[in-house]
Amino acid sequence: MVEWAAAEIEQHRRREKINSIAIGAPGPIDIEHGVLVNPPNLPGWRNVPLASMLRRATGAQVHVANDADMAGLGEYHRGAGRGTRNMVYITWSTGVGGGLIIGGRLHRGAHGTAGEIGHMIIDPDGPLDNCGQRGCLEAMAGGASLARETGHPAAELFKAAQGGNEHARMVVERAARYMGLALISLTNAIDPELFVMGGGVTRSWALVQPTMIETLKSSPFIKPARRPRLLRARLGDRAGQVGAVEWARINQ
């Protein structure tokens, strides 16, 4: 993979100068050293020093960050989050991830792992997640988990729900309710102005958004005056690329 990336970068260098490279990868990540620690969705990728490997291959400055962080940064600077100061980006697809913008800055936490929204525990007696915990949001609502539960790819499940299949609709609405519960916890913990949601599931936005909003509104503790808005991401698959460019610019 590093050889392929280095070859692609070399092709671009024939046309323009490249001094800094930013990579979005699945977490958790040791941001300071650019190491992929043990991402549950990349079996076998344990303590991979991706930044130093690519630095040796290209001679450029390399920054490795969480892929959801990069997408969140992209939406904050160029997408649905423009004009806010406190925003939570959530990617809902095969898995669930997140990026936190607090006070206008990407918040990474003490160890660079802030925003692992998919590993918030929704049900301590729930199914076992790849990370080793039970009842994680990702295990309850992630596309891969829904596919395992139903025996159908998530895309087919959501298509069936949109087509009126009652069982598929029940599974999707339950997943959206779990996501809404996560929004309640995030609101109480972080107090954002806005949630921005991207990922494959948002292609079925009209199906999942009402249930998430209804669940968020069901909290008696979150008064309307401080209830965050929930918007669909605007940049689509480009969000991570746009965010990586911003991250490279910030850190050059």
C-alpha atoms as a PDB file:
ATOM      1  CA  MET A   1       0.000   0.000   0.000  1.00  0.00           C
ATOM      2  CA  VAL A   2       2.834   2.389   0.860  1.00  0.00           C
ATOM      3  CA  GLU A   3       4.550   1.630  -2.452  1.00  0.00           C
ATOM      4  CA  TRP A   4       1.327   2.355  -4.352  1.00  0.00           C
ATOM      5  CA  ALA A   5       0.779   5.633  -2.467  1.00  0.00           C
ATOM      6  CA  ALA A   6       4.381   6.707  -3.045  1.00  0.00           C
ATOM      7  CA  ALA A   7       4.035   5.994  -6.774  1.00  0.00           C
ATOM      8  CA  GLU A   8       0.843   8.073  -6.973  1.00  0.00           C
ATOM      9  CA  ILE A   9       2.519  10.945  -5.139  1.00  0.00           C
ATOM     10  CA  GLU A  10       5.488  10.776  -7.498  1.00  0.00           C
ATOM     11  CA  GLN A  11       3.123  11.110 -10.466  1.00  0.00           C
ATOM     12  CA  HIS A  12       1.684  14.306  -8.966  1.00  0.00           C
ATOM     13  CA  ARG A  13       5.173  15.644  -8.242  1.00  0.00           C
ATOM     14  CA  ARG A  14       5.816  15.792 -11.960  1.00  0.00           C
ATOM     15  CA  ARG A  15       3.173  18.530 -12.153  1.00  0.00           C
ATOM     16  CA  GLU A  16       3.380  20.315  -8.795  1.00  0.00           C
ATOM     17  CA  LYS A  17       5.465  20.664  -5.648  1.00  0.00           C
ATOM     18  CA  ILE A  18       4.452  18.456  -2.703  1.00  0.00           C
ATOM     19  CA  ASN A  19       5.993  19.124   0.699  1.00  0.00           C
ATOM     20  CA  SER A  20       3.332  17.828   3.083  1.00  0.00           C
ATOM     21  CA  ILE A  21       1.009  14.819   3.008  1.00  0.00           C
ATOM     22  CA  ALA A  22      -1.999  14.142   5.249  1.00  0.00           C
ATOM     23  CA  ILE A  23      -3.640  10.729   5.501  1.00  0.00           C
ATOM     24  CA  GLY A  24      -6.991   9.833   7.019  1.00  0.00           C
ATOM     25  CA  ALA A  25      -7.055   6.285   8.407  1.00  0.00           C
ATOM     26  CA  PRO A  26      -9.299   4.266  10.744  1.00  0.00           C
ATOM     27  CA  GLY A  27      -8.592   4.833  14.430  1.00  0.00           C
ATOM     28  CA  PRO A  28      -7.361   4.506  17.027  1.00  0.00           C
ATOM     29  CA  ILE A  29      -4.193   6.289  15.959  1.00  0.00           C
ATOM     30  CA  ASP A  30      -1.126   7.519  17.796  1.00  0.00           C
ATOM     31  CA  ILE A  31      -1.300  10.978  16.231  1.00  0.00           C
ATOM     32  CA  GLU A  32       2.050  12.181  17.553  1.00  0.00           C
ATOM     33  CA  HIS A  33       3.977   9.329  15.939  1.00  0.00           C
ATOM     34  CA  GLY A  34       1.640   8.574  13.018  1.00  0.00           C
ATOM     35  CA  VAL A  35       1.042   4.982  14.093  1.00  0.00           C
ATOM     36  CA  LEU A  36      -2.115   2.953  13.428  1.00  0.00           C
ATOM     37  CA  VAL A  37      -2.524   1.318  16.838  1.00  0.00           C
ATOM     38  CA  ASN A  38      -5.122  -1.444  16.406  1.00  0.00           C
ATOM     39  CA  PRO A  39      -8.031  -0.380  14.172  1.00  0.00           C
ATOM     40  CA  PRO A  40     -10.870  -2.930  14.629  1.00  0.00           C
ATOM     41  CA  ASN A  41     -11.856  -2.626  10.966  1.00  0.00           C
ATOM     42  CA  LEU A  42      -8.322  -3.396   9.705  1.00  0.00           C
ATOM     43  CA  PRO A  43      -7.439  -6.811  11.175  1.00  0.00           C
ATOM     44  CA  GLY A  44      -3.690  -7.341  11.369  1.00  0.00           C
ATOM     45  CA  TRP A  45      -2.859  -3.628  11.246  1.00  0.00           C
ATOM     46  CA  ARG A  46      -1.401  -3.384  14.728  1.00  0.00           C
ATOM     47  CA  ASN A  47       1.143  -0.670  15.601  1.00  0.00           C
ATOM     48  CA  VAL A  48       1.798   0.122  11.927  1.00  0.00           C
ATOM     49  CA  PRO A  49       4.126   3.185  11.675  1.00  0.00           C
ATOM     50  CA  LEU A  50       2.392   4.511   8.576  1.00  0.00           C
ATOM     51  CA  ALA A  51       3.749   8.066   8.775  1.00  0.00           C
ATOM     52  CA  SER A  52       7.399   7.027   8.981  1.00  0.00           C
ATOM     53  CA  MET A  53       6.945   4.393   6.256  1.00  0.00           C
ATOM     54  CA  LEU A  54       5.492   6.924   3.836  1.00  0.00           C
ATOM     55  CA  ARG A  55       7.989   9.584   4.887  1.00  0.00           C
ATOM     56  CA  ARG A  56      10.863   7.267   3.966  1.00  0.00           C
ATOM     57  CA  ALA A  57       9.204   6.412   0.661  1.00  0.00           C
ATOM     58  CA  THR A  58       8.479  10.012  -0.397  1.00  0.00           C
ATOM     59  CA  GLY A  59      10.795  12.315   1.559  1.00  0.00           C
ATOM     60  CA  ALA A  60       7.788  14.502   2.400  1.00  0.00           C
ATOM     61  CA  GLN A  61       6.381  15.561   5.756  1.00  0.00           C
ATOM     62  CA  VAL A  62       3.566  13.110   6.608  1.00  0.00           C
ATOM     63  CA  HIS A  63       0.638  13.508   9.025  1.00  0.00           C
ATOM     64  CA  VAL A  64      -1.653  10.582   9.852  1.00  0.00           C
ATOM     65  CA  ALA A  65      -5.006  11.297  11.471  1.00  0.00           C
ATOM     66  CA  ASN A  66      -8.351   9.634  12.047  1.00  0.00           C
ATOM     67  CA  ASP A  67     -10.381   9.444   8.830  1.00  0.00           C
ATOM     68  CA  ALA A  68     -13.562  10.695  10.535  1.00  0.00           C
ATOM     69  CA  ASP A  69     -11.583  13.605  12.002  1.00  0.00           C
ATOM     70  CA  MET A  70     -10.477  14.551   8.497  1.00  0.00           C
ATOM     71  CA  ALA A  71     -14.021  14.338   7.130  1.00  0.00           C
ATOM     72  CA  GLY A  72     -15.251  16.426  10.052  1.00  0.00           C
ATOM     73  CA  LEU A  73     -12.565  19.015   9.413  1.00  0.00           C
ATOM     74  CA  GLY A  74     -13.576  19.141   5.762  1.00  0.00           C
ATOM     75  CA  GLU A  75     -17.252  19.672   6.579  1.00  0.00           C
ATOM     76  CA  TYR A  76     -16.349  22.304   9.170  1.00  0.00           C
ATOM     77  CA  HIS A  77     -14.218  24.371   6.807  1.00  0.00           C
ATOM     78  CA  ARG A  78     -15.962  23.803   3.467  1.00  0.00           C
ATOM     79  CA  GLY A  79     -19.247  22.001   4.036  1.00  0.00           C
ATOM     80  CA  ALA A  80     -22.314  21.858   6.263  1.00  0.00           C
ATOM     81  CA  GLY A  81     -20.435  23.044   9.357  1.00  0.00           C
ATOM     82  CA  ARG A  82     -19.300  26.415   8.011  1.00  0.00           C
ATOM     83  CA  GLY A  83     -20.126  29.248  10.385  1.00  0.00           C
ATOM     84  CA  THR A  84     -20.187  27.121  13.545  1.00  0.00           C
ATOM     85  CA  ARG A  85     -17.675  26.898  16.376  1.00  0.00           C
ATOM     86  CA  ASN A  86     -18.772  23.677  18.089  1.00  0.00           C
ATOM     87  CA  MET A  87     -19.710  20.787  15.843  1.00  0.00           C
ATOM     88  CA  VAL A  88     -19.789  16.994  15.947  1.00  0.00           C
ATOM     89  CA  TYR A  89     -19.263  15.131  12.690  1.00  0.00           C
ATOM     90  CA  ILE A  90     -20.548  11.550  12.547  1.00  0.00           C
ATOM     91  CA  THR A  91     -19.862   9.096   9.769  1.00  0.00           C
ATOM     92  CA  TRP A  92     -22.430   6.295   9.628  1.00  0.00           C
ATOM     93  CA  SER A  93     -21.579   3.584   7.153  1.00  0.00           C
ATOM     94  CA  THR A  94     -20.062   0.118   7.545  1.00  0.00           C
ATOM     95  CA  GLY A  95     -18.956   1.357  10.956  1.00  0.00           C
ATOM     96  CA  VAL A  96     -19.527   4.515  12.970  1.00  0.00           C
ATOM     97  CA  GLY A  97     -16.919   7.212  13.576  1.00  0.00           C
ATOM     98  CA  GLY A  98     -16.744  10.833  14.559  1.00  0.00           C
ATOM     99  CA  GLY A  99     -14.793  14.056  14.648  1.00  0.00           C
ATOM    100  CA  LEU A 100     -15.156  16.804  17.249  1.00  0.00           C
ATOM    101  CA  ILE A 101     -14.753  20.509  16.541  1.00  0.00           C
ATOM    102  CA  ILE A 102     -14.661  22.437  19.822  1.00  0.00           C
ATOM    103  CA  GLY A 103     -14.065  26.163  19.917  1.00  0.00           C
ATOM    104  CA  GLY A 104     -13.244  26.161  16.211  1.00  0.00           C
ATOM    105  CA  ARG A 105     -10.475  23.553  16.524  1.00  0.00           C
ATOM    106  CA  LEU A 106     -10.294  19.830  15.923  1.00  0.00           C
ATOM    107  CA  HIS A 107     -10.355  18.182  19.355  1.00  0.00           C
ATOM    108  CA  ARG A 108      -8.232  15.033  19.530  1.00  0.00           C
ATOM    109  CA  GLY A 109      -8.039  14.468  23.287  1.00  0.00           C
ATOM    110  CA  ALA A 110      -5.083  13.475  25.448  1.00  0.00           C
ATOM    111  CA  HIS A 111      -4.094  10.495  23.288  1.00  0.00           C
ATOM    112  CA  GLY A 112      -5.456  11.516  19.891  1.00  0.00           C
ATOM    113  CA  THR A 113      -8.463   9.197  20.120  1.00  0.00           C
ATOM    114  CA  ALA A 114     -11.309  11.620  20.908  1.00  0.00           C
ATOM    115  CA  GLY A 115     -14.383  11.156  18.744  1.00  0.00           C
ATOM    116  CA  GLU A 116     -14.549   7.341  18.747  1.00  0.00           C
ATOM    117  CA  ILE A 117     -18.332   7.651  18.752  1.00  0.00           C
ATOM    118  CA  GLY A 118     -18.840   4.147  17.401  1.00  0.00           C
ATOM    119  CA  HIS A 119     -17.479   2.723  20.646  1.00  0.00           C
ATOM    120  CA  MET A 120     -19.890   4.549  22.942  1.00  0.00           C
ATOM    121  CA  ILE A 121     -21.780   1.822  24.817  1.00  0.00           C
ATOM    122  CA  ILE A 122     -25.510   1.893  24.076  1.00  0.00           C
ATOM    123  CA  ASP A 123     -26.428  -1.463  25.670  1.00  0.00           C
ATOM    124  CA  PRO A 124     -23.960  -3.184  28.042  1.00  0.00           C
ATOM    125  CA  ASP A 125     -25.721  -6.493  27.346  1.00  0.00           C
ATOM    126  CA  GLY A 126     -25.647  -5.974  23.585  1.00  0.00           C
ATOM    127  CA  PRO A 127     -23.668  -7.843  20.930  1.00  0.00           C
ATOM    128  CA  LEU A 128     -19.894  -8.125  21.074  1.00  0.00           C
ATOM    129  CA  ASP A 129     -18.106  -5.544  18.953  1.00  0.00           C
ATOM    130  CA  ASN A 130     -14.809  -5.990  17.091  1.00  0.00           C
ATOM    131  CA  CYS A 131     -13.206  -3.727  19.698  1.00  0.00           C
ATOM    132  CA  GLY A 132     -13.968  -6.211  22.504  1.00  0.00           C
ATOM    133  CA  GLN A 133     -16.743  -4.221  24.175  1.00  0.00           C
ATOM    134  CA  ARG A 134     -20.410  -5.177  24.221  1.00  0.00           C
ATOM    135  CA  GLY A 135     -23.227  -3.014  22.957  1.00  0.00           C
ATOM    136  CA  CYS A 136     -21.155  -0.368  21.178  1.00  0.00           C
ATOM    137  CA  LEU A 137     -23.055   1.972  18.882  1.00  0.00           C
ATOM    138  CA  GLU A 138     -21.163   0.426  15.966  1.00  0.00           C
ATOM    139  CA  ALA A 139     -22.283  -3.059  17.007  1.00  0.00           C
ATOM    140  CA  MET A 140     -25.876  -1.877  17.366  1.00  0.00           C
ATOM    141  CA  ALA A 141     -26.224   0.356  14.306  1.00  0.00           C
ATOM    142  CA  GLY A 142     -23.199   0.003  12.011  1.00  0.00           C
ATOM    143  CA  GLY A 143     -23.874  -1.235   8.491  1.00  0.00           C
ATOM    144  CA  ALA A 144     -21.678  -4.317   8.891  1.00  0.00           C
ATOM    145  CA  SER A 145     -23.486  -5.300  12.090  1.00  0.00           C
ATOM    146  CA  LEU A 146     -26.907  -4.832  10.491  1.00  0.00           C
ATOM    147  CA  ALA A 147     -25.767  -6.982   7.564  1.00  0.00           C
ATOM    148  CA  ARG A 148     -24.663  -9.770   9.922  1.00  0.00           C
ATOM    149  CA  GLU A 149     -27.945  -9.565  11.822  1.00  0.00           C
ATOM    150  CA  THR A 150     -30.211  -9.709   8.774  1.00  0.00           C
ATOM    151  CA  GLY A 151     -28.102 -11.747   6.377  1.00  0.00           C
ATOM    152  CA  HIS A 152     -28.364  -9.023   3.735  1.00  0.00           C
ATOM    153  CA  PRO A 153     -25.919  -6.262   2.734  1.00  0.00           C
ATOM    154  CA  ALA A 154     -26.772  -2.989   4.429  1.00  0.00           C
ATOM    155  CA  ALA A 155     -27.489  -1.306   1.088  1.00  0.00           C
ATOM    156  CA  GLU A 156     -30.126  -3.951   0.302  1.00  0.00           C
ATOM    157  CA  LEU A 157     -31.596  -3.625   3.799  1.00  0.00           C
ATOM    158  CA  PHE A 158     -32.056   0.126   3.471  1.00  0.00           C
ATOM    159  CA  LYS A 159     -33.454  -0.241  -0.047  1.00  0.00           C
ATOM    160  CA  ALA A 160     -35.998  -2.774   1.228  1.00  0.00           C
ATOM    161  CA  ALA A 161     -36.954  -0.445   4.073  1.00  0.00           C
ATOM    162  CA  GLN A 162     -37.496   2.388   1.616  1.00  0.00           C
ATOM    163  CA  GLY A 163     -39.616   0.033  -0.476  1.00  0.00           C
ATOM    164  CA  GLY A 164     -41.950  -0.682   2.419  1.00  0.00           C
ATOM    165  CA  ASN A 165     -40.632  -3.990   3.782  1.00  0.00           C
ATOM    166  CA  GLU A 166     -41.869  -3.949   7.379  1.00  0.00           C
ATOM    167  CA  HIS A 167     -39.073  -6.028   8.917  1.00  0.00           C
ATOM    168  CA  ALA A 168     -36.362  -4.034   7.147  1.00  0.00           C
ATOM    169  CA  ARG A 169     -38.014  -0.801   8.219  1.00  0.00           C
ATOM    170  CA  MET A 170     -38.134  -1.982  11.831  1.00  0.00           C
ATOM    171  CA  VAL A 171     -34.413  -2.825  11.810  1.00  0.00           C
ATOM    172  CA  VAL A 172     -33.495   0.528  10.242  1.00  0.00           C
ATOM    173  CA  GLU A 173     -35.692   2.554  12.608  1.00  0.00           C
ATOM    174  CA  ARG A 174     -34.205   0.731  15.595  1.00  0.00           C
ATOM    175  CA  ALA A 175     -30.694   1.570  14.372  1.00  0.00           C
ATOM    176  CA  ALA A 176     -31.713   5.218  13.904  1.00  0.00           C
ATOM    177  CA  ARG A 177     -33.107   5.244  17.435  1.00  0.00           C
ATOM    178  CA  TYR A 178     -29.779   3.971  18.785  1.00  0.00           C
ATOM    179  CA  MET A 179     -28.054   6.732  16.851  1.00  0.00           C
ATOM    180  CA  GLY A 180     -30.484   9.230  18.367  1.00  0.00           C
ATOM    181  CA  LEU A 181     -29.570   7.998  21.856  1.00  0.00           C
ATOM    182  CA  ALA A 182     -25.927   8.619  21.002  1.00  0.00           C
ATOM    183  CA  LEU A 183     -26.850  12.163  19.936  1.00  0.00           C
ATOM    184  CA  ILE A 184     -28.438  12.721  23.352  1.00  0.00           C
ATOM    185  CA  SER A 185     -25.275  11.591  25.157  1.00  0.00           C
ATOM    186  CA  LEU A 186     -23.050  13.670  22.887  1.00  0.00           C
ATOM    187  CA  THR A 187     -25.239  16.736  23.433  1.00  0.00           C
ATOM    188  CA  ASN A 188     -25.002  16.359  27.193  1.00  0.00           C
ATOM    189  CA  ALA A 189     -21.248  15.744  27.116  1.00  0.00           C
ATOM    190  CA  ILE A 190     -20.108  18.270  24.501  1.00  0.00           C
ATOM    191  CA  ASP A 191     -22.938  20.801  23.987  1.00  0.00           C
ATOM    192  CA  PRO A 192     -22.457  21.264  20.218  1.00  0.00           C
ATOM    193  CA  GLU A 193     -24.355  23.670  18.012  1.00  0.00           C
ATOM    194  CA  LEU A 194     -24.600  21.172  15.208  1.00  0.00           C
ATOM    195  CA  PHE A 195     -24.376  17.511  14.261  1.00  0.00           C
ATOM    196  CA  VAL A 196     -23.246  16.828  10.694  1.00  0.00           C
ATOM    197  CA  MET A 197     -23.720  13.273   9.481  1.00  0.00           C
ATOM    198  CA  GLY A 198     -22.058  11.623   6.503  1.00  0.00           C
ATOM    199  CA  GLY A 199     -21.428   8.086   5.294  1.00  0.00           C
ATOM    200  CA  GLY A 200     -23.347   5.570   3.220  1.00  0.00           C
ATOM    201  CA  VAL A 201     -26.378   5.396   5.505  1.00  0.00           C
ATOM    202  CA  THR A 202     -27.134   9.061   4.817  1.00  0.00           C
ATOM    203  CA  ARG A 203     -28.129   8.075   1.282  1.00  0.00           C
ATOM    204  CA  SER A 204     -31.315   7.005   3.093  1.00  0.00           C
ATOM    205  CA  TRP A 205     -31.537  10.322   4.954  1.00  0.00           C
ATOM    206  CA  ALA A 206     -35.315  10.653   4.636  1.00  0.00           C
ATOM    207  CA  LEU A 207     -35.638   7.245   6.288  1.00  0.00           C
ATOM    208  CA  VAL A 208     -33.346   7.742   9.299  1.00  0.00           C
ATOM    209  CA  GLN A 209     -33.384  11.481  10.022  1.00  0.00           C
ATOM    210  CA  PRO A 210     -36.936  11.734  11.453  1.00  0.00           C
ATOM    211  CA  THR A 211     -36.304   8.953  13.999  1.00  0.00           C
ATOM    212  CA  MET A 212     -33.010  10.495  15.096  1.00  0.00           C
ATOM    213  CA  ILE A 213     -34.642  13.909  15.540  1.00  0.00           C
ATOM    214  CA  GLU A 214     -37.597  12.398  17.401  1.00  0.00           C
ATOM    215  CA  THR A 215     -35.250  10.529  19.753  1.00  0.00           C
ATOM    216  CA  LEU A 216     -33.135  13.629  20.384  1.00  0.00           C
ATOM    217  CA  LYS A 217     -36.270  15.643  21.152  1.00  0.00           C
ATOM    218  CA  SER A 218     -37.456  12.964  23.592  1.00  0.00           C
ATOM    219  CA  SER A 219     -34.816  13.965  26.161  1.00  0.00           C
ATOM    220  CA  PRO A 220     -36.486  16.151  28.826  1.00  0.00           C
ATOM    221  CA  PHE A 221     -33.060  17.406  29.906  1.00  0.00           C
ATOM    222  CA  ILE A 222     -32.165  18.906  26.526  1.00  0.00           C
ATOM    223  CA  LYS A 223     -34.313  22.002  26.208  1.00  0.00           C
ATOM    224  CA  PRO A 224     -35.122  23.355  22.718  1.00  0.00           C
ATOM    225  CA  ALA A 225     -32.850  26.365  23.222  1.00  0.00           C
ATOM    226  CA  ARG A 226     -29.754  24.154  23.408  1.00  0.00           C
ATOM    227  CA  ARG A 227     -30.838  21.304  21.148  1.00  0.00           C
ATOM    228  CA  PRO A 228     -28.316  20.958  18.294  1.00  0.00           C
ATOM    229  CA  ARG A 229     -29.347  20.936  14.667  1.00  0.00           C
ATOM    230  CA  LEU A 230     -28.792  17.771  12.641  1.00  0.00           C
ATOM    231  CA  LEU A 231     -27.689  18.204   9.029  1.00  0.00           C
ATOM    232  CA  ARG A 232     -26.596  15.857   6.299  1.00  0.00           C
ATOM    233  CA  ALA A 233     -22.987  16.321   5.175  1.00  0.00           C
ATOM    234  CA  ARG A 234     -22.536  18.323   1.973  1.00  0.00           C
ATOM    235  CA  LEU A 235     -19.166  17.172   0.677  1.00  0.00           C
ATOM    236  CA  GLY A 236     -19.953  13.474   0.303  1.00  0.00           C
ATOM    237  CA  ASP A 237     -16.936  11.264  -0.365  1.00  0.00           C
ATOM    238  CA  ARG A 238     -14.754  14.372  -0.801  1.00  0.00           C
ATOM    239  CA  ALA A 239     -15.018  15.390   2.872  1.00  0.00           C
ATOM    240  CA  GLY A 240     -11.975  13.404   3.982  1.00  0.00           C
ATOM    241  CA  GLN A 241      -9.851  14.724   1.121  1.00  0.00           C
ATOM    242  CA  VAL A 242     -10.849  18.321   1.809  1.00  0.00           C
ATOM    243  CA  GLY A 243     -10.157  17.862   5.516  1.00  0.00           C
ATOM    244  CA  ALA A 244      -6.766  16.264   4.862  1.00  0.00           C
ATOM    245  CA  VAL A 245      -5.754  19.276   2.776  1.00  0.00           C
ATOM    246  CA  GLU A 246      -6.777  21.571   5.636  1.00  0.00           C
ATOM    247  CA  TRP A 247      -4.890  19.387   8.132  1.00  0.00           C
ATOM    248  CA  ALA A 248      -1.716  19.468   6.043  1.00  0.00           C
ATOM    249  CA  ARG A 249      -2.034  23.249   5.724  1.00  0.00           C
ATOM    250  CA  ILE A 250      -2.564  23.689   9.481  1.00  0.00           C
ATOM    251  CA  ASN A 251       0.434  21.506  10.348  1.00  0.00           C
ATOM    252  CA  GLN A 252       2.936  22.570   7.692  1.00  0.00           C
END
